[in-house]
Every structure is written in structure tokens, then in C-alpha cells.
PDB file of N, CA and C in Angstrom:
ATOM      1  N   MET A   3       8.865 -23.745  16.036  1.00 59.00           N
ATOM      2  CA  MET A   3       9.458 -23.104  14.858  1.00 59.00           C
ATOM      3  C   MET A   3      10.870 -22.557  15.326  1.00 59.00           C
ATOM      4  N   LYS A   4      11.856 -22.124  14.226  1.00 76.00           N
ATOM      5  CA  LYS A   4      13.215 -21.776  14.333  1.00 76.00           C
ATOM      6  C   LYS A   4      12.938 -20.475  14.605  1.00 76.00           C
ATOM      7  N   PRO A   5      13.872 -19.880  15.699  1.00 84.00           N
ATOM      8  CA  PRO A   5      13.730 -18.489  16.407  1.00 84.00           C
ATOM      9  C   PRO A   5      14.026 -17.591  15.004  1.00 84.00           C
ATOM     10  N   PHE A   6      15.229 -17.856  14.469  1.00 89.00           N
ATOM     11  CA  PHE A   6      15.633 -16.700  13.287  1.00 89.00           C
ATOM     12  C   PHE A   6      14.669 -16.807  12.216  1.00 89.00           C
ATOM     13  N   THR A   7      14.122 -17.907  11.808  1.00 90.00           N
ATOM     14  CA  THR A   7      12.974 -17.391  10.858  1.00 90.00           C
ATOM     15  C   THR A   7      11.852 -16.912  11.294  1.00 90.00           C
ATOM     16  N   THR A   8      11.399 -16.990  12.448  1.00 88.00           N
ATOM     17  CA  THR A   8      10.267 -16.348  13.101  1.00 88.00           C
ATOM     18  C   THR A   8      10.633 -15.057  13.116  1.00 88.00           C
ATOM     19  N   LEU A   9      11.768 -14.778  13.477  1.00 93.00           N
ATOM     20  CA  LEU A   9      12.198 -13.339  13.801  1.00 93.00           C
ATOM     21  C   LEU A   9      12.189 -12.490  12.348  1.00 93.00           C
ATOM     22  N   ALA A  10      12.819 -13.413  11.279  1.00 95.00           N
ATOM     23  CA  ALA A  10      12.960 -12.564   9.970  1.00 95.00           C
ATOM     24  C   ALA A  10      11.579 -12.479   9.402  1.00 95.00           C
ATOM     25  N   ALA A  11      10.575 -13.558   9.636  1.00 95.00           N
ATOM     26  CA  ALA A  11       9.405 -13.148   9.135  1.00 95.00           C
ATOM     27  C   ALA A  11       8.671 -12.055   9.667  1.00 95.00           C
ATOM     28  N   ALA A  12       8.654 -12.049  10.920  1.00 95.00           N
ATOM     29  CA  ALA A  12       7.948 -10.544  11.919  1.00 95.00           C
ATOM     30  C   ALA A  12       8.904  -9.432  11.289  1.00 95.00           C
ATOM     31  N   LEU A  13      10.358  -9.386  11.094  1.00 97.00           N
ATOM     32  CA  LEU A  13      10.673  -8.141  10.766  1.00 97.00           C
ATOM     33  C   LEU A  13      10.205  -7.871   9.115  1.00 97.00           C
ATOM     34  N   PHE A  14       9.965  -8.857   8.258  1.00 98.00           N
ATOM     35  CA  PHE A  14       9.414  -8.344   6.873  1.00 98.00           C
ATOM     36  C   PHE A  14       8.142  -7.888   6.904  1.00 98.00           C
ATOM     37  N   ALA A  15       7.245  -8.661   7.999  1.00 98.00           N
ATOM     38  CA  ALA A  15       5.869  -8.178   8.211  1.00 98.00           C
ATOM     39  C   ALA A  15       5.905  -6.774   8.580  1.00 98.00           C
ATOM     40  N   LEU A  16       6.766  -6.397   9.429  1.00 98.00           N
ATOM     41  CA  LEU A  16       6.883  -5.055  10.236  1.00 98.00           C
ATOM     42  C   LEU A  16       7.319  -3.972   8.879  1.00 98.00           C
ATOM     43  N   ILE A  17       8.115  -4.163   7.960  1.00 98.00           N
ATOM     44  CA  ILE A  17       8.526  -3.513   7.051  1.00 98.00           C
ATOM     45  C   ILE A  17       7.251  -3.388   5.990  1.00 98.00           C
ATOM     46  N   ALA A  18       6.527  -4.456   5.740  1.00 98.00           N
ATOM     47  CA  ALA A  18       5.200  -4.497   4.988  1.00 98.00           C
ATOM     48  C   ALA A  18       4.498  -3.564   5.538  1.00 98.00           C
ATOM     49  N   LEU A  19       4.070  -3.638   6.809  1.00 98.00           N
ATOM     50  CA  LEU A  19       3.182  -2.448   7.601  1.00 98.00           C
ATOM     51  C   LEU A  19       3.595  -1.027   7.341  1.00 98.00           C
ATOM     52  N   ALA A  20       5.044  -0.955   7.279  1.00 97.00           N
ATOM     53  CA  ALA A  20       5.611   0.350   7.138  1.00 97.00           C
ATOM     54  C   ALA A  20       4.895   0.902   5.718  1.00 97.00           C
ATOM     55  N   HIS A  21       5.397   0.110   4.772  1.00 98.00           N
ATOM     56  CA  HIS A  21       5.118   0.246   3.213  1.00 98.00           C
ATOM     57  C   HIS A  21       3.799   0.580   3.086  1.00 98.00           C
ATOM     58  N   ALA A  22       2.843  -0.245   3.825  1.00 98.00           N
ATOM     59  CA  ALA A  22       1.413   0.193   3.791  1.00 98.00           C
ATOM     60  C   ALA A  22       0.879   1.400   4.376  1.00 98.00           C
ATOM     61  N   TYR A  23       1.504   1.523   5.560  1.00 98.00           N
ATOM     62  CA  TYR A  23       1.177   3.102   6.209  1.00 98.00           C
ATOM     63  C   TYR A  23       1.629   4.172   5.259  1.00 98.00           C
ATOM     64  N   ARG A  24       2.744   4.053   4.463  1.00 97.00           N
ATOM     65  CA  ARG A  24       3.148   5.123   3.673  1.00 97.00           C
ATOM     66  C   ARG A  24       2.010   5.246   2.600  1.00 97.00           C
ATOM     67  N   LEU A  25       1.594   4.113   1.838  1.00 97.00           N
ATOM     68  CA  LEU A  25       0.697   4.169   0.827  1.00 97.00           C
ATOM     69  C   LEU A  25      -0.650   4.906   1.414  1.00 97.00           C
ATOM     70  N   ALA A  26      -1.112   4.447   2.650  1.00 97.00           N
ATOM     71  CA  ALA A  26      -2.392   4.962   2.946  1.00 97.00           C
ATOM     72  C   ALA A  26      -2.518   6.600   3.240  1.00 97.00           C
ATOM     73  N   THR A  27      -1.385   6.889   4.036  1.00 97.00           N
ATOM     74  CA  THR A  27      -1.321   8.356   4.338  1.00 97.00           C
ATOM     75  C   THR A  27      -0.675   9.320   3.420  1.00 97.00           C
ATOM     76  N   GLY A  28       0.302   8.571   2.293  1.00 95.00           N
ATOM     77  CA  GLY A  28       1.055   9.699   1.275  1.00 95.00           C
ATOM     78  C   GLY A  28       2.027  10.322   1.964  1.00 95.00           C
ATOM     79  N   CYS A  29       3.073   9.842   2.973  1.00 95.00           N
ATOM     80  CA  CYS A  29       4.162  10.159   3.455  1.00 95.00           C
ATOM     81  C   CYS A  29       5.037  10.485   2.572  1.00 95.00           C
ATOM     82  N   GLU A  30       5.785  11.627   2.571  1.00 95.00           N
ATOM     83  CA  GLU A  30       7.143  12.181   1.620  1.00 95.00           C
ATOM     84  C   GLU A  30       8.303  11.103   2.309  1.00 95.00           C
ATOM     85  N   VAL A  31       8.861  10.121   1.427  1.00 95.00           N
ATOM     86  CA  VAL A  31      10.319  10.093   1.994  1.00 95.00           C
ATOM     87  C   VAL A  31      11.292  10.738   0.994  1.00 95.00           C
ATOM     88  N   VAL A  32      12.473  11.193   1.701  1.00 96.00           N
ATOM     89  CA  VAL A  32      13.391  11.717   0.886  1.00 96.00           C
ATOM     90  C   VAL A  32      14.691  11.116   1.097  1.00 96.00           C
ATOM     91  N   VAL A  33      15.290  10.579   0.099  1.00 96.00           N
ATOM     92  CA  VAL A  33      16.341  10.134   0.040  1.00 96.00           C
ATOM     93  C   VAL A  33      17.557  10.897  -0.584  1.00 96.00           C
ATOM     94  N   ASN A  34      18.536  11.527  -0.064  1.00 97.00           N
ATOM     95  CA  ASN A  34      19.679  12.273  -0.626  1.00 97.00           C
ATOM     96  C   ASN A  34      19.107  13.253  -1.414  1.00 97.00           C
ATOM     97  N   GLY A  35      17.930  13.975  -0.925  1.00 96.00           N
ATOM     98  CA  GLY A  35      17.516  15.259  -1.566  1.00 96.00           C
ATOM     99  C   GLY A  35      16.273  14.661  -2.996  1.00 96.00           C
ATOM    100  N   HIS A  36      15.992  13.445  -2.986  1.00 97.00           N
ATOM    101  CA  HIS A  36      15.204  13.171  -3.813  1.00 97.00           C
ATOM    102  C   HIS A  36      14.019  12.394  -3.270  1.00 97.00           C
ATOM    103  N   VAL A  37      12.864  12.796  -3.794  1.00 97.00           N
ATOM    104  CA  VAL A  37      11.653  12.232  -3.150  1.00 97.00           C
ATOM    105  C   VAL A  37      11.187  10.757  -3.796  1.00 97.00           C
ATOM    106  N   LEU A  38      11.039   9.836  -3.079  1.00 96.00           N
ATOM    107  CA  LEU A  38      10.818   8.425  -3.668  1.00 96.00           C
ATOM    108  C   LEU A  38       9.164   8.648  -4.078  1.00 96.00           C
ATOM    109  N   PRO A  39       8.789   8.197  -5.151  1.00 97.00           N
ATOM    110  CA  PRO A  39       7.333   7.921  -5.426  1.00 97.00           C
ATOM    111  C   PRO A  39       6.917   6.843  -4.777  1.00 97.00           C
ATOM    112  N   LEU A  40       5.329   7.207  -4.831  1.00 96.00           N
ATOM    113  CA  LEU A  40       4.740   5.982  -3.830  1.00 96.00           C
ATOM    114  C   LEU A  40       4.775   4.740  -4.659  1.00 96.00           C
ATOM    115  N   TRP A  41       5.134   4.523  -5.750  1.00 97.00           N
ATOM    116  CA  TRP A  41       4.885   3.163  -6.240  1.00 97.00           C
ATOM    117  C   TRP A  41       6.115   2.431  -5.791  1.00 97.00           C
ATOM    118  N   VAL A  42       7.357   2.901  -5.291  1.00 96.00           N
ATOM    119  CA  VAL A  42       8.179   2.302  -4.882  1.00 96.00           C
ATOM    120  C   VAL A  42       7.485   1.408  -3.301  1.00 96.00           C
ATOM    121  N   SER A  43       6.865   2.045  -2.643  1.00 97.00           N
ATOM    122  CA  SER A  43       6.392   1.498  -1.565  1.00 97.00           C
ATOM    123  C   SER A  43       5.354   0.311  -1.886  1.00 97.00           C
ATOM    124  N   ALA A  44       4.619   0.684  -2.779  1.00 97.00           N
ATOM    125  CA  ALA A  44       3.578  -0.710  -3.439  1.00 97.00           C
ATOM    126  C   ALA A  44       4.714  -2.069  -3.782  1.00 97.00           C
ATOM    127  N   VAL A  45       5.535  -1.552  -4.614  1.00 98.00           N
ATOM    128  CA  VAL A  45       6.820  -2.830  -4.746  1.00 98.00           C
ATOM    129  C   VAL A  45       7.189  -3.500  -3.500  1.00 98.00           C
ATOM    130  N   GLY A  46       7.535  -2.366  -2.708  1.00 97.00           N
ATOM    131  CA  GLY A  46       8.002  -2.882  -1.369  1.00 97.00           C
ATOM    132  C   GLY A  46       6.972  -3.565  -0.469  1.00 97.00           C
ATOM    133  N   LEU A  47       5.942  -3.300  -0.637  1.00 98.00           N
ATOM    134  CA  LEU A  47       4.852  -4.037   0.177  1.00 98.00           C
ATOM    135  C   LEU A  47       4.677  -5.201  -0.265  1.00 98.00           C
ATOM    136  N   VAL A  48       4.482  -5.790  -1.581  1.00 98.00           N
ATOM    137  CA  VAL A  48       4.352  -6.701  -2.153  1.00 98.00           C
ATOM    138  C   VAL A  48       5.338  -7.957  -1.806  1.00 98.00           C
ATOM    139  N   VAL A  49       6.814  -7.102  -1.864  1.00 98.00           N
ATOM    140  CA  VAL A  49       7.956  -8.007  -1.974  1.00 98.00           C
ATOM    141  C   VAL A  49       8.305  -8.512  -0.192  1.00 98.00           C
ATOM    142  N   ALA A  50       7.919  -7.425   0.632  1.00 98.00           N
ATOM    143  CA  ALA A  50       7.865  -7.639   1.917  1.00 98.00           C
ATOM    144  C   ALA A  50       7.106  -8.607   2.488  1.00 98.00           C
ATOM    145  N   ALA A  51       5.757  -8.300   1.971  1.00 98.00           N
ATOM    146  CA  ALA A  51       4.827  -9.180   2.557  1.00 98.00           C
ATOM    147  C   ALA A  51       4.791 -10.578   1.970  1.00 98.00           C
ATOM    148  N   GLY A  52       5.273 -10.835   0.760  1.00 98.00           N
ATOM    149  CA  GLY A  52       5.444 -12.137   0.229  1.00 98.00           C
ATOM    150  C   GLY A  52       6.495 -12.828   1.040  1.00 98.00           C
ATOM    151  N   LEU A  53       7.673 -12.080   1.093  1.00 97.00           N
ATOM    152  CA  LEU A  53       8.928 -12.809   1.873  1.00 97.00           C
ATOM    153  C   LEU A  53       8.306 -13.208   3.351  1.00 97.00           C
ATOM    154  N   ALA A  54       7.475 -12.437   4.091  1.00 97.00           N
ATOM    155  CA  ALA A  54       7.039 -12.874   5.375  1.00 97.00           C
ATOM    156  C   ALA A  54       6.285 -13.696   5.312  1.00 97.00           C
ATOM    157  N   VAL A  55       5.471 -14.048   4.221  1.00 97.00           N
ATOM    158  CA  VAL A  55       4.430 -15.251   4.109  1.00 97.00           C
ATOM    159  C   VAL A  55       5.267 -16.422   4.083  1.00 97.00           C
ATOM    160  N   MET A  56       5.995 -16.024   2.869  1.00 96.00           N
ATOM    161  CA  MET A  56       6.808 -17.522   2.660  1.00 96.00           C
ATOM    162  C   MET A  56       7.732 -18.251   4.013  1.00 96.00           C
ATOM    163  N   LEU A  57       8.331 -17.122   4.747  1.00 94.00           N
ATOM    164  CA  LEU A  57       9.219 -17.431   5.819  1.00 94.00           C
ATOM    165  C   LEU A  57       8.242 -18.135   6.707  1.00 94.00           C
ATOM    166  N   TRP A  58       7.120 -17.530   7.098  1.00 93.00           N
ATOM    167  CA  TRP A  58       6.200 -17.917   8.094  1.00 93.00           C
ATOM    168  C   TRP A  58       5.644 -19.532   7.773  1.00 93.00           C
ATOM    169  N   ARG A  59       5.518 -19.551   6.540  1.00 92.00           N
ATOM    170  CA  ARG A  59       4.762 -21.138   6.003  1.00 92.00           C
ATOM    171  C   ARG A  59       5.949 -22.039   6.303  1.00 92.00           C
ATOM    172  N   GLU A  60       7.455 -21.551   5.832  1.00 89.00           N
ATOM    173  CA  GLU A  60       8.579 -22.508   5.980  1.00 89.00           C
ATOM    174  C   GLU A  60       8.656 -22.837   7.472  1.00 89.00           C
ATOM    175  N   ALA A  61       8.752 -22.046   8.385  1.00 85.00           N
ATOM    176  CA  ALA A  61       8.781 -22.242   9.816  1.00 85.00           C
ATOM    177  C   ALA A  61       7.472 -23.295  10.136  1.00 85.00           C
ATOM    178  N   ARG A  62       6.409 -23.194   9.685  1.00 85.00           N
ATOM    179  CA  ARG A  62       5.430 -24.009  10.219  1.00 85.00           C
ATOM    180  C   ARG A  62       5.518 -25.102   9.742  1.00 85.00           C
ATOM    181  N   GLU A  63       6.199 -25.432   8.479  1.00 83.00           N
ATOM    182  CA  GLU A  63       6.296 -26.841   7.901  1.00 83.00           C
ATOM    183  C   GLU A  63       7.531 -27.484   8.449  1.00 83.00           C
ATOM    184  N   SER A  64       8.652 -26.850   8.821  1.00 79.00           N
ATOM    185  CA  SER A  64       9.767 -27.390   9.526  1.00 79.00           C
ATOM    186  C   SER A  64       9.436 -27.884  10.883  1.00 79.00           C
ATOM    187  N   ALA A  65       8.590 -27.086  11.599  1.00 76.00           N
ATOM    188  CA  ALA A  65       8.114 -27.627  12.940  1.00 76.00           C
ATOM    189  C   ALA A  65       7.081 -29.028  12.730  1.00 76.00           C
ATOM    190  N   ARG A  66       6.383 -29.012  11.918  1.00 82.00           N
ATOM    191  CA  ARG A  66       5.588 -30.291  11.720  1.00 82.00           C
ATOM    192  C   ARG A  66       6.371 -31.323  11.200  1.00 82.00           C
ATOM    193  N   ARG A  67       7.404 -31.199  10.705  1.00 79.00           N
ATOM    194  CA  ARG A  67       8.356 -32.273  10.061  1.00 79.00           C
ATOM    195  C   ARG A  67       9.134 -32.929  11.555  1.00 79.00           C
ATOM    196  N   ARG A  68       9.112 -32.254  12.315  1.00 71.00           N
ATOM    197  CA  ARG A  68       9.732 -32.673  13.500  1.00 71.00           C
ATOM    198  C   ARG A  68       9.132 -33.794  14.568  1.00 71.00           C
TER     199      ARG A  68
END
């Protein structure tokens, strides 16, 4: 597998885990004095997890073609 693709997939998976943690615990995130609602983390979880899965699959496919 390509190192950059694997690293990017791991980073997106870590971001997805952070969003899942926030959803599970209900932690408040404040940006510039505004509290972000939990649905923002739900969207972030879906997007980050989807990107991680797509990158992981792409890395595995490119390794098979070699």
C-alpha cells in the first residue's frame, strides 16, 4: 500500500473516532464563542468515516494490481 494513502486513511479514521466520542459523551465544542451542535459531529463522523473507508479500499486495490 502507498504510505501517504494509508496515513490519510488512518487520519480520517482518527477524526471519525473523535466525532463518535463527542456524540457518545455529549462534549461541548466552542468555536469563537459559539457552541457547535451535536449534529455537526454526526455529519463529520459520516464524512470522515466514508473517506477513511474509500482511501483504505483504494490502497488495497492498488496493492493488488502490482
